[in-house]
Coordinates of C-alpha atoms and ligand atoms in Angstrom, one line a residue:
Chain U
X1 CA -5.4 -7.6 -28.3
X2 CA -2.7 -9.3 -26.2
X3 CA -2.8 -9.1 -22.5
X4 CA -0.1 -10.4 -20.2
X5 CA -1.0 -10.8 -16.6
X6 CA 1.9 -10.9 -14.1
X7 CA 1.1 -13.4 -11.4
X8 CA 2.8 -14.1 -8.1
X9 CA 2.2 -17.1 -6.0
X10 CA 1.9 -16.2 -2.3
X11 CA 1.1 -17.9 1.0
X12 CA -2.6 -18.2 1.8
X13 CA -3.8 -15.1 3.6
X14 CA -4.9 -17.4 6.5
X15 CA -1.3 -18.3 7.1
X16 CA 0.1 -17.6 10.6
X17 CA 3.5 -16.2 9.9
X18 CA 6.5 -17.7 11.8
X19 CA 10.0 -16.5 11.3
X20 CA 12.3 -19.3 10.1
X21 CA 15.6 -20.4 11.8
X22 CA 17.7 -18.1 9.7
X23 CA 15.9 -15.1 11.1
X24 CA 15.3 -13.5 7.8
X25 CA 12.6 -15.6 6.0
X26 CA 9.4 -17.1 7.0
X27 CA 8.9 -20.8 8.0
X28 CA 7.3 -22.2 4.9
X29 CA 6.4 -25.7 6.2
X30 CA 2.7 -26.4 5.8
X31 CA 2.0 -23.3 3.8
X32 CA -0.8 -23.4 1.3
X33 CA 0.0 -21.3 -1.8
X34 CA -2.5 -19.2 -3.6
X35 CA -2.6 -16.6 -6.4
X36 CA -1.8 -13.2 -5.0
X37 CA -5.4 -11.8 -4.5
X38 CA -4.6 -8.6 -6.4
X39 CA -3.2 -10.6 -9.3
X40 CA -6.3 -12.6 -9.3
X41 CA -8.3 -9.3 -9.8
X42 CA -5.9 -8.6 -12.7
X43 CA -6.7 -12.0 -14.2
X44 CA -10.4 -11.3 -13.8
X45 CA -10.0 -7.9 -15.4
X46 CA -8.1 -9.4 -18.4
X47 CA -10.8 -12.1 -18.8
X48 CA -13.5 -9.4 -18.8
X49 CA -11.7 -7.7 -21.7
X50 CA -11.4 -11.1 -23.4
X51 CA -15.1 -11.8 -23.0
X52 CA -16.2 -8.4 -24.2
X53 CA -13.9 -7.7 -27.1
X54 CA -11.6 -10.7 -27.6
X55 CA -8.0 -10.9 -26.3
X56 CA -5.3 -13.5 -25.8
X57 CA -4.4 -13.7 -22.1
X58 CA -1.0 -14.9 -21.1
X59 CA 0.0 -15.5 -17.5
X60 CA 3.6 -14.7 -16.7
X61 CA 5.1 -15.7 -13.4
X62 CA 8.6 -15.9 -11.9
X63 CA 9.2 -18.5 -9.2
X64 CA 9.8 -22.1 -8.3
X65 CA 8.1 -25.0 -9.9
X66 CA 5.2 -24.9 -7.5
X67 CA 4.0 -21.7 -9.2
X68 CA 2.8 -23.9 -12.1
X69 CA -0.2 -24.8 -10.0
X70 CA -1.2 -21.1 -9.7
X71 CA -0.7 -20.6 -13.4
X72 CA -2.9 -23.6 -14.1
X73 CA -5.5 -22.2 -11.9
X74 CA -5.5 -18.9 -14.0
X75 CA -5.6 -21.0 -17.2
X76 CA -8.6 -22.8 -15.7
X77 CA -10.3 -19.5 -15.1
X78 CA -9.9 -18.8 -18.8
X79 CA -6.5 -17.5 -19.6
X80 CA -4.9 -18.9 -22.8
X81 CA -1.3 -19.7 -22.0
X82 CA 1.3 -19.6 -19.3
X83 CA 5.0 -18.7 -19.0
X84 CA 7.1 -19.4 -15.9
X85 CA 10.6 -18.2 -15.4
X86 CA 12.2 -20.6 -13.0
X87 CA 15.9 -20.3 -12.6
X88 CA 17.8 -20.9 -9.3
X89 CA 20.0 -17.8 -10.2
X90 CA 17.0 -15.5 -9.4
X91 CA 17.0 -16.6 -5.8
X92 CA 17.4 -13.6 -3.5
X93 CA 16.6 -11.0 -6.1
X94 CA 15.4 -7.7 -4.8
X95 CA 12.4 -5.9 -6.4
X96 CA 14.6 -4.4 -9.1
X97 CA 16.1 -7.8 -10.0
X98 CA 12.6 -9.3 -10.2
X99 CA 11.5 -6.4 -12.5
X100 CA 14.6 -7.0 -14.7
X101 CA 13.6 -10.6 -15.2
X102 CA 9.9 -9.9 -15.8
X103 CA 10.7 -7.1 -18.2
X104 CA 13.2 -9.3 -20.1
X105 CA 10.5 -12.1 -20.3
X106 CA 8.0 -9.5 -21.6
X107 CA 10.4 -8.7 -24.5
X108 CA 9.8 -12.3 -25.7
X109 CA 5.9 -12.2 -25.4
X110 CA 3.7 -9.9 -27.5
X111 CA 1.6 -7.5 -25.4
X112 CA -0.6 -4.5 -25.8
X113 CA -1.4 -4.5 -22.1
X114 CA 0.2 -5.8 -18.9
X115 CA -2.0 -6.3 -15.9
X116 CA -0.9 -7.1 -12.4
X117 CA -1.8 -6.6 -8.8
X118 CA -0.6 -3.3 -7.3
X119 CA 1.1 -5.3 -4.6
X120 CA 1.7 -8.9 -3.5
X121 CA 0.3 -9.6 -0.1
X122 CA 3.5 -11.3 1.1
X123 CA 6.3 -8.7 0.6
X124 CA 3.7 -5.9 0.4
X125 CA 6.3 -4.0 -1.7
X126 CA 4.2 -2.3 -4.3
X127 CA 7.1 -1.7 -6.7
X128 CA 7.8 -4.6 -9.0
X129 CA 5.0 -3.9 -11.5
X130 CA 5.8 -0.2 -11.5
X131 CA 9.5 -0.9 -12.1
X132 CA 8.6 -3.2 -15.0
X133 CA 6.7 -0.3 -16.6
X134 CA 9.7 1.9 -16.2
X135 CA 12.1 -0.7 -17.6
X136 CA 9.9 -1.1 -20.6
X137 CA 9.4 2.7 -20.8
X138 CA 5.6 2.4 -20.9
X139 CA 2.9 4.2 -18.9
X140 CA 1.7 2.7 -15.7
X141 CA -1.8 3.3 -14.5
X142 CA -2.1 2.6 -10.8
X143 CA -4.7 1.0 -8.7
X144 CA -7.5 0.4 -11.2
X145 CA -10.9 -0.4 -9.8
X146 CA -12.5 -0.2 -13.3
X147 CA -11.1 -0.3 -16.9
X148 CA -12.5 0.6 -20.2
X149 CA -10.9 0.1 -23.6
X150 CA -11.8 2.3 -26.5
X151 CA -10.1 3.6 -29.6
X152 CA -6.8 1.9 -28.8
X153 CA -6.7 3.6 -25.4
X154 CA -7.2 2.3 -21.9
X155 CA -9.1 4.3 -19.3
X156 CA -9.1 3.4 -15.7
X157 CA -10.6 4.7 -12.5
X158 CA -8.6 4.8 -9.4
X159 CA -9.2 6.1 -5.9
X160 CA -6.4 8.1 -4.3
X161 CA -6.4 9.9 -1.0
X162 CA -9.4 12.2 -1.0
X163 CA -10.3 11.8 -4.7
X164 CA -11.3 9.5 -7.5
X165 CA -9.3 10.0 -10.6
X166 CA -10.0 8.8 -14.1
X167 CA -6.9 8.4 -16.2
X168 CA -6.3 7.4 -19.8
X169 CA -3.3 6.1 -21.6
X170 CA -2.2 4.9 -25.0
X171 CA -1.2 1.3 -25.5
X172 CA 1.0 -0.4 -24.6
X173 CA 0.5 0.2 -20.9
X174 CA 0.8 -1.5 -17.6
X175 CA -2.1 -1.4 -15.3
X176 CA -1.9 -2.3 -11.6
X177 CA -5.1 -3.4 -9.8
X178 CA -6.4 -2.5 -6.4
X179 CA -9.8 -2.4 -4.9
X180 CA -11.7 -5.2 -3.2
X181 CA -13.0 -8.6 -3.8
X182 CA -16.5 -7.1 -4.0
X183 CA -15.5 -5.2 -7.2
X184 CA -13.6 -7.9 -9.1
X185 CA -15.3 -10.9 -7.7
X186 CA -12.9 -13.2 -9.6
X187 CA -14.5 -16.1 -11.4
X188 CA -13.9 -19.7 -10.2
X189 CA -12.1 -22.3 -12.2
X190 CA -14.9 -24.5 -13.6
X191 CA -14.5 -28.2 -13.9
X192 CA -14.4 -28.1 -17.8
X193 CA -12.0 -25.1 -17.3
X194 CA -9.7 -27.3 -15.2
X195 CA -9.8 -30.1 -17.8
X196 CA -9.1 -27.6 -20.6
X197 CA -6.3 -25.9 -18.7
X198 CA -4.3 -29.2 -18.7
X199 CA -3.9 -28.9 -22.4
X200 CA -3.1 -25.2 -22.6
X201 CA 0.5 -24.3 -23.4
X202 CA 2.8 -23.6 -20.4
X203 CA 6.4 -22.7 -21.1
X204 CA 9.1 -23.0 -18.5
X205 CA 12.0 -20.6 -19.2
X206 CA 15.4 -20.1 -17.7
X207 CA 17.4 -16.8 -17.6
X208 CA 19.3 -17.9 -20.7
X209 CA 16.0 -18.2 -22.6
X210 CA 15.2 -14.5 -21.9
X211 CA 18.8 -13.3 -22.3
X212 CA 19.4 -12.3 -18.7
X213 CA 22.8 -13.0 -17.3
X214 CA 23.0 -14.5 -13.8
X215 CA 25.1 -11.5 -12.6
X216 CA 22.2 -9.1 -13.2
X217 CA 19.9 -10.8 -10.7
X218 CA 19.9 -12.8 -7.5
X219 CA 21.2 -12.0 -4.1
X220 CA 24.6 -10.7 -5.3
X221 CA 23.1 -8.1 -7.5
X222 CA 20.5 -7.0 -5.0
X223 CA 20.7 -3.3 -4.1
X224 CA 18.6 -3.7 -1.0
X225 CA 18.2 -6.9 1.0
X226 CA 16.1 -8.2 3.8
X227 CA 18.5 -8.8 6.7
X228 CA 16.2 -9.7 9.6
X229 CA 12.6 -10.4 10.4
X230 CA 10.8 -9.8 13.6
X231 CA 7.3 -10.4 14.9
X232 CA 5.4 -7.5 16.2
X233 CA 5.5 -7.3 20.0
X234 CA 2.7 -9.4 21.4
X235 CA -0.2 -7.3 22.7
X236 CA -0.7 -6.9 26.4
X237 CA -3.7 -9.0 27.5
X238 CA -6.7 -6.7 27.2
X239 CA -9.4 -6.0 29.7
X240 CA -13.0 -7.0 29.4
X241 CA -15.0 -4.1 30.8
X242 CA -17.9 -5.4 33.0
X243 CA -21.1 -3.9 34.2
X244 CA -24.4 -2.9 32.8
X245 CA -24.6 -1.0 29.5
X246 CA -24.3 2.5 31.1
X247 CA -21.4 1.4 33.4
X248 CA -19.5 -0.1 30.5
X249 CA -20.0 2.9 28.4
X250 CA -18.8 5.2 31.2
X251 CA -15.9 3.1 32.1
X252 CA -14.8 2.8 28.4
X253 CA -14.9 6.6 27.9
X254 CA -13.0 7.1 31.2
X255 CA -10.4 4.5 30.2
X256 CA -9.9 6.0 26.7
X257 CA -9.7 9.5 28.1
X258 CA -7.6 9.0 31.2
X259 CA -5.6 5.8 30.7
X260 CA -5.1 5.6 27.0
X261 CA -5.4 9.4 26.5
X262 CA -6.7 8.8 22.9
X263 CA -10.0 10.7 23.1
Chain H
X1 CA 30.9 11.7 -3.5
X2 CA 27.4 11.2 -2.3
X3 CA 26.3 13.5 0.5
X4 CA 23.2 14.5 2.3
X5 CA 19.6 13.5 2.6
X6 CA 16.9 14.6 0.1
X7 CA 13.1 14.3 0.5
X8 CA 10.5 14.6 -2.1
X9 CA 7.8 17.0 -0.9
X10 CA 4.2 16.5 -2.1
X11 CA 1.9 19.4 -2.8
X12 CA -1.8 19.5 -3.6
X13 CA -3.4 22.7 -4.6
X14 CA -0.4 24.7 -3.4
X15 CA -0.2 23.2 0.1
X16 CA 1.9 20.4 1.4
X17 CA 0.4 17.1 2.5
X18 CA 0.9 16.4 6.1
X19 CA 2.9 13.3 5.2
X20 CA 5.5 15.6 3.6
X21 CA 6.2 17.2 7.0
X22 CA 6.6 13.7 8.5
X23 CA 9.0 12.8 5.8
X24 CA 10.9 16.0 6.3
X25 CA 11.1 15.4 10.0
X26 CA 12.4 11.9 9.5
X27 CA 14.9 13.3 6.9
X28 CA 16.1 15.8 9.5
X29 CA 16.8 13.0 12.0
X30 CA 18.7 11.0 9.4
X31 CA 20.7 14.0 8.2
X32 CA 21.6 14.8 11.8
X33 CA 22.8 11.2 12.3
X34 CA 25.0 11.5 9.3
X35 CA 26.0 15.1 10.1
X36 CA 25.0 16.1 6.6
X37 CA 22.5 18.5 5.0
X38 CA 18.8 18.0 4.3
X39 CA 17.2 19.1 1.0
X40 CA 13.9 18.7 -0.6
X41 CA 12.7 18.4 -4.2
X42 CA 9.3 19.8 -4.8
X43 CA 7.4 19.7 -8.1
X44 CA 4.0 21.2 -8.8
X45 CA 2.2 24.3 -9.9
X46 CA 1.7 27.3 -7.6
X47 CA 3.9 25.9 -4.9
X48 CA 6.4 28.7 -4.7
X49 CA 4.7 30.3 -1.7
X50 CA 4.5 27.1 0.4
X51 CA 8.0 25.8 -0.5
X52 CA 10.0 27.7 2.2
X53 CA 7.7 26.3 4.9
X54 CA 9.6 23.0 4.6
X55 CA 12.2 24.9 6.6
X56 CA 9.9 24.6 9.6
X57 CA 10.8 21.0 9.6
X58 CA 14.5 21.2 9.1
X59 CA 14.8 21.3 5.3
X60 CA 17.7 23.6 4.4
X61 CA 17.1 24.0 0.7
X62 CA 14.2 23.3 -1.6
X63 CA 14.8 22.5 -5.2
X64 CA 11.6 23.8 -6.7
X65 CA 10.2 23.2 -10.1
X66 CA 7.0 25.1 -10.5
X67 CA 5.3 24.7 -13.8
X68 CA 1.8 24.2 -15.3
X69 CA 3.0 20.9 -16.8
X70 CA 3.5 19.6 -13.3
X71 CA 0.0 20.5 -12.0
X72 CA -0.9 17.0 -11.3
X73 CA 1.3 14.0 -10.8
X74 CA 2.2 12.1 -14.0
X75 CA 5.1 9.7 -14.2
X76 CA 6.2 10.9 -17.6
X77 CA 6.8 14.4 -16.4
X78 CA 7.7 13.9 -12.8
X79 CA 10.1 10.9 -13.1
X80 CA 12.7 12.5 -15.4
X81 CA 12.7 15.7 -13.5
X82 CA 13.1 14.1 -10.1
X83 CA 15.7 11.6 -11.4
X84 CA 17.7 14.4 -13.0
X85 CA 17.8 16.5 -9.8
X86 CA 18.6 13.5 -7.7
X87 CA 21.5 12.7 -10.0
X88 CA 22.9 16.2 -9.9
X89 CA 22.6 16.5 -6.1
X90 CA 23.9 13.0 -5.6
X91 CA 22.4 12.5 -2.1
X92 CA 23.1 9.4 0.0
X93 CA 19.4 8.9 0.8
X94 CA 16.2 9.9 -0.9
X95 CA 12.9 9.7 1.0
X96 CA 9.4 9.6 -0.5
X97 CA 6.0 9.4 1.0
X98 CA 4.3 6.1 0.6
X99 CA 1.0 7.3 -0.8
X100 CA -0.4 6.5 -4.2
X101 CA 1.7 9.0 -6.1
X102 CA 4.7 8.6 -4.0
X103 CA 4.7 4.8 -4.5
X104 CA 4.6 5.3 -8.3
X105 CA 7.3 8.0 -8.3
X106 CA 9.7 6.2 -5.9
X107 CA 9.5 2.8 -7.8
X108 CA 10.0 4.5 -11.2
X109 CA 12.9 6.7 -10.0
X110 CA 14.5 3.6 -8.4
X111 CA 14.2 1.6 -11.6
X112 CA 15.5 4.5 -13.6
X113 CA 18.6 5.0 -11.4
X114 CA 19.0 1.2 -10.8
X115 CA 18.7 2.0 -7.1
X116 CA 17.4 0.0 -4.1
X117 CA 14.1 1.0 -2.7
X118 CA 12.3 0.0 0.5
X119 CA 8.7 0.9 0.4
X120 CA 6.2 1.8 3.1
X121 CA 8.8 2.0 5.9
X122 CA 7.7 2.6 9.5
X123 CA 11.1 3.1 11.0
X124 CA 14.4 4.3 9.5
X125 CA 17.9 4.7 11.0
X126 CA 21.5 5.1 10.1
X127 CA 23.8 2.2 10.9
X128 CA 27.5 2.1 9.8
X129 CA 26.8 5.2 7.7
X130 CA 24.1 3.6 5.6
X131 CA 20.3 3.4 5.8
X132 CA 18.4 0.7 7.6
X133 CA 14.7 0.4 7.2
X134 CA 11.9 -1.5 9.0
X135 CA 8.8 -2.2 7.1
X136 CA 5.7 -4.3 7.6
X137 CA 5.2 -7.4 5.4
X138 CA 2.3 -9.7 5.2
X139 CA 0.2 -6.7 6.1
X140 CA 2.0 -6.3 9.4
X141 CA 2.0 -10.0 10.5
X142 CA 5.7 -9.6 10.5
X143 CA 8.3 -6.8 10.1
X144 CA 11.4 -6.9 7.9
X145 CA 14.6 -5.0 8.4
X146 CA 16.3 -4.0 5.2
X147 CA 19.8 -2.9 4.5
X148 CA 21.5 -1.5 1.4
X149 CA 24.6 -2.6 -0.4
X150 CA 27.3 -0.5 1.3
X151 CA 28.5 2.5 -0.6
X152 CA 25.9 2.2 -3.4
X153 CA 24.1 5.5 -3.5
X154 CA 21.4 6.7 -3.5
X155 CA 19.4 4.6 -1.0
X156 CA 15.7 5.1 -1.5
X157 CA 12.9 4.6 1.0
X158 CA 9.3 5.6 1.2
X159 CA 7.7 6.4 4.5
X160 CA 4.3 5.2 5.5
X161 CA 2.0 8.1 6.4
X162 CA 1.2 8.6 10.1
X163 CA 4.0 6.5 11.5
X164 CA 6.9 8.9 11.7
X165 CA 6.9 11.7 14.3
X166 CA 6.6 15.2 13.0
X167 CA 9.0 17.7 14.5
X168 CA 7.5 20.6 16.4
X169 CA 7.4 23.1 13.5
X170 CA 9.8 26.0 14.0
X171 CA 8.1 28.8 12.0
X172 CA 11.2 31.0 12.2
X173 CA 13.1 28.7 10.0
X174 CA 12.5 29.0 6.2
X175 CA 14.2 26.9 3.6
X176 CA 16.2 28.6 0.8
X177 CA 14.6 28.0 -2.6
X178 CA 16.5 27.2 -5.7
X179 CA 15.0 26.7 -9.1
X180 CA 17.1 24.2 -11.0
X181 CA 17.1 24.5 -14.7
X182 CA 15.6 21.2 -15.9
X183 CA 13.7 20.4 -19.0
X184 CA 10.2 19.1 -18.3
X185 CA 9.1 16.6 -21.0
X186 CA 5.7 17.4 -22.5
X187 CA 4.3 14.0 -21.7
X188 CA 1.4 12.9 -23.9
X189 CA 1.2 9.2 -23.0
X190 CA -1.2 9.5 -20.1
X191 CA -3.8 12.1 -19.3
X192 CA -6.0 12.7 -16.3
X193 CA -9.6 12.7 -17.7
X194 CA -11.2 13.8 -14.5
X195 CA -10.7 14.2 -10.8
X196 CA -13.7 13.9 -8.4
X197 CA -12.6 15.4 -5.2
X198 CA -14.1 13.8 -2.1
X199 CA -15.7 16.9 -0.6
X200 CA -17.4 15.1 2.3
X201 CA -14.6 16.2 4.5
X202 CA -14.1 12.7 5.7
X203 CA -10.8 11.8 7.2
X204 CA -8.7 9.4 5.1
X205 CA -8.3 6.0 6.7
X206 CA -4.5 5.8 6.4
X207 CA -4.1 9.3 8.0
X208 CA -6.8 9.0 10.7
X209 CA -5.9 9.1 14.3
X210 CA -9.1 7.3 15.3
X211 CA -11.0 4.7 13.2
X212 CA -14.4 3.3 14.0
X213 CA -14.9 0.2 11.9
X214 CA -18.0 -1.9 11.4
X215 CA -18.4 -5.5 10.3
X216 CA -21.0 -8.0 9.4
X217 CA -22.5 -7.5 12.9
X218 CA -23.8 -4.1 11.7
X219 CA -26.5 -6.1 9.8
X220 CA -27.0 -3.5 7.0
X221 CA -25.8 -0.3 5.4
X222 CA -28.3 1.9 7.2
X223 CA -26.9 1.0 10.6
X224 CA -23.5 2.6 9.7
X225 CA -25.2 6.0 10.4
X226 CA -24.6 5.1 14.1
X227 CA -20.8 4.7 13.5
X228 CA -20.7 7.8 11.3
X229 CA -22.2 9.8 14.2
X230 CA -19.7 8.4 16.7
X231 CA -16.9 9.0 14.2
X232 CA -18.0 12.6 13.7
X233 CA -17.8 13.2 17.4
X234 CA -14.4 11.7 17.7
X235 CA -13.0 13.3 14.5
X236 CA -12.5 9.7 13.3
X237 CA -12.7 7.9 10.0
X238 CA -15.1 5.0 9.4
X239 CA -13.6 1.7 8.2
X240 CA -15.1 -1.7 7.5
X241 CA -14.3 -5.4 7.4
X242 CA -14.3 -7.3 4.1
X243 CA -17.7 -8.8 4.9
X244 CA -19.3 -5.4 5.2
X245 CA -17.6 -4.3 1.9
X246 CA -18.5 -7.5 0.1
X247 CA -22.1 -7.1 1.2
X248 CA -22.1 -3.7 -0.5
X249 CA -22.7 -1.8 2.7
X250 CA -19.5 0.3 2.5
X251 CA -17.2 1.4 -0.4
X252 CA -14.2 -0.9 -1.0
X253 CA -11.9 2.0 -0.1
X254 CA -13.1 1.6 3.5
X255 CA -11.8 -2.0 3.8
X256 CA -9.3 -2.6 6.5
X257 CA -7.2 -5.7 6.3
X258 CA -4.6 -7.8 4.5
X259 CA -6.3 -7.0 1.1
X260 CA -7.6 -3.7 2.3
X261 CA -5.9 -0.9 4.0
X262 CA -3.3 -1.3 6.6
X263 CA -4.0 1.3 9.3
X264 CA -2.1 2.4 12.4
X265 CA -4.4 4.8 14.2
X266 CA -4.0 5.7 17.9
X267 CA -7.4 4.2 18.5
X268 CA -9.3 1.5 16.5
X269 CA -12.8 0.7 17.5
X270 CA -14.0 -2.6 16.0
X271 CA -17.7 -3.0 16.1
X272 CA -19.4 -6.3 15.1
X273 CA -16.1 -7.6 13.7
X274 CA -15.0 -11.1 14.6
X275 CA -11.3 -10.5 14.1
X276 CA -10.4 -12.9 11.2
X277 CA -6.7 -13.2 10.6
X278 CA -6.9 -11.1 7.5
X279 CA -8.7 -8.3 9.3
X280 CA -6.2 -8.4 12.3
X281 CA -3.4 -8.1 9.8
X282 CA -4.6 -4.7 8.7
X283 CA -5.3 -3.1 12.1
X284 CA -3.2 -5.1 14.6
X285 CA -0.6 -2.4 15.0
X286 CA -3.1 0.2 16.1
X287 CA -2.0 1.7 19.4
X288 CA -5.2 1.0 21.3
X289 CA -7.9 -1.4 20.2
X290 CA -11.5 -1.5 21.4
X291 CA -13.8 -4.4 20.4
X292 CA -17.5 -4.4 20.7
X293 CA -18.9 -7.9 20.0
X294 CA -21.7 -9.9 21.6
X295 CA -19.7 -13.1 21.3
X296 CA -17.2 -13.4 24.1
X297 CA -15.3 -16.0 22.1
X298 CA -14.7 -13.6 19.2
X299 CA -11.0 -13.7 18.3
X300 CA -10.9 -9.9 18.2
X301 CA -10.9 -9.9 22.0
X302 CA -7.5 -11.4 22.0
X303 CA -6.2 -8.3 20.3
X304 CA -8.3 -5.7 22.1
X305 CA -7.0 -3.5 24.9
X306 CA -10.6 -2.9 26.0
X307 CA -13.3 -5.4 25.3
X308 CA -17.1 -4.8 25.5
X309 CA -19.1 -8.0 25.3
X310 CA -22.6 -6.8 24.3
X311 CA -25.1 -6.2 21.5
X312 CA -23.7 -3.3 19.6
X313 CA -27.1 -1.9 18.9
X314 CA -27.6 -1.5 22.6
X315 CA -24.1 -0.4 23.4
X316 CA -23.1 2.1 20.7
X317 CA -25.9 4.6 21.3
X318 CA -25.1 4.7 25.0
X319 CA -21.4 5.0 24.4
X320 CA -22.0 7.8 21.9
X321 CA -23.9 9.7 24.5
X322 CA -21.1 9.3 27.0
X323 CA -18.6 10.6 24.4
X324 CA -20.9 13.6 23.9
X325 CA -20.8 14.3 27.6
X326 CA -17.0 14.1 27.7
X327 CA -16.7 16.4 24.7
X328 CA -19.1 18.9 26.3
X329 CA -17.0 18.9 29.5
X330 CA -13.6 19.5 28.0
Ligands
FAD401 C1 -7.9 -13.8 0.4 C2 -8.7 -13.2 1.5 C3 -8.4 -11.8 1.8 C4 -9.2 -11.2 2.8 N1 -8.9 -9.9 3.2 C5 -9.6 -9.3 4.2 C6 -9.4 -8.0 4.5 O1 -8.6 -7.3 3.9 N2 -10.2 -7.4 5.5 C7 -11.1 -8.2 6.2 O2 -11.7 -7.6 7.1 N3 -11.3 -9.4 5.9 C8 -10.6 -10.0 4.9 N4 -10.9 -11.3 4.5 C9 -12.1 -11.9 5.1 C10 -12.0 -12.5 6.5 O3 -11.5 -13.8 6.4 C11 -13.3 -12.5 7.2 O4 -14.3 -13.2 6.5 C12 -13.9 -11.1 7.5 O5 -12.9 -10.3 8.1 C13 -15.1 -11.2 8.5 O6 -15.7 -10.0 8.6 P1 -16.6 -9.7 9.9 O7 -15.7 -9.8 11.1 O8 -17.2 -8.4 9.7 O9 -17.7 -10.8 9.8 P2 -18.0 -12.1 10.7 O10 -16.8 -12.9 10.8 O11 -19.3 -12.6 10.2 O12 -18.2 -11.5 12.1 C14 -19.3 -10.7 12.5 C15 -19.1 -10.5 14.0 O13 -20.1 -9.6 14.5 C16 -20.6 -10.1 15.7 N5 -22.0 -9.6 15.9 C17 -23.1 -9.9 15.1 N6 -24.1 -9.2 15.5 C18 -23.7 -8.5 16.6 C19 -24.4 -7.5 17.4 N7 -25.7 -7.3 17.3 N8 -23.7 -6.9 18.4 C20 -22.4 -7.2 18.6 N9 -21.7 -8.1 17.8 C21 -22.4 -8.7 16.8 C22 -20.5 -11.6 15.7 O14 -20.4 -12.1 17.0 C23 -19.2 -11.8 14.9 O15 -18.1 -11.9 15.7 C24 -10.2 -12.0 3.5 C25 -10.4 -13.3 3.2 C26 -9.6 -13.9 2.2 C27 -9.9 -15.3 1.9

């Protein structure tokens, strides 16, 4: 069983977002980078398969050199090898361009399953993984909160609006992970794990290595582009409602009914 | 020549989801700005009766594919059919709903057509004859404006439920229905093993107008009964902070925040929630925010329109009684 986990490095969720001078990117000074939390669930899910029935887990990432650190973290958690596609020509790619790169890289790595987070918590796009599945013409099972592998098939459970759906697919397939920390509770990188991770193979590839031409990706090929960023309007200073318990409750009900008109 | 706006209508058990009416309404506004027609593509089983109703929201014609093979959403059957109809209609803009199925469908159709897609948009407009979209990033800590390469059609966007205004339905308007002749692949790669419908009648968080959320301050799962009762009165959904979810007090689907759901209700009542940056990211764009917390320094008060500094166990029951009185009087 070969599992490839698509991993994106994102700013720490604690980060206070500031718009950069150019008005269309975020100010990345002093940002701490982490593994996208949903991708971390995907790593954990892959390692659970490895623990229970054996699998080779490969981490695949696209990004600048600093992403190596996140790949090493996943290797320290227990993944077996890493691949990073780092090429300046990918700069400015839209989701489709990123999917083209990842799909091309996946054609050079054996896989039965591809796992990744359902979205990255920076762009919040929720489309790269799905597009990879489409480009590879394989099924995509969305938002798994549980997986089970039997008879060469994968079964997942996913919550959708108003229902819980159990789905099954043949392999190869791509599974995106959702849910919460409480479900996946990703394991920590142990100290021996960190020592071992340093010796695990990590390939750095360029577009030429995966046979993608520079014209296919990057800003020039992007069909949709981010043109401006804006911060949400600052909230009006709120009002602390004073009084005893009964007065506060009465005043809050009045304010919500008469001022805000929401109840 | 590309022309017109096309929406993808979503049906469950023969009725449209509310978000489809929102998407249709937004489609109507864009079509008017372009001075071009609005169509819908609807797939499903047993949808023929509901299909003309999209006309209430300005859809002129529905391209309907009604077939048992399309009973539930599966990419291998839906994607080729939608892609084929989109290609033959050649619209300028295609709008999807950004719910679980809509996200899958839109990304796959975009990849198949090599088109640009902006997901989970909260605002759309026409500028210079092309689409512009605003969408939250970093769970709403910042908004991005997206533009499409000029004259590359179609331009795809998915609309976040509950953010775009629904038109007042005009029930005298019915959409014409056409049944295009498309082959539906007999997909056999994926199958739905079971669907457990949530019959509790609970309001879905992402569609709720009012959310009552509890955090670690609730002290235990049993105390959420208090919030359930208040929510029931208000017709609200119950949410939770990650702490409450991690503690196992609430299901993970209730988690609001950067790694939970991003919600935009008219009213968000945060009870015993400190207001960590990841939580604020998920609920910060609610229209009105009420915070109940005994710690006057809790960061949630910086976001709240109305703050109550008090022990929640004392305040919530009294507040619930006041809401009951209000409901009884109107
Ligand atoms: C990668 C990552 C992702 C995360 N994603 C999310 C997310 O999506 N959503 C999320 O919510 N968090 C998320 N978090 C966690 C977040 O950082 C906070 O830990 C969490 O939001 C805190 O939850 P809380 O406010 O319920 O608990 P606490 O911070 O413990 O706050 C409890 C509050 O209750 C008040 N309180 C206690 N007792 C009472 C009482 N009797 N009456 C009134 N008030 C009382 C206290 O004063 C306190 O303010 C994430 C963290 C990380 C690292």
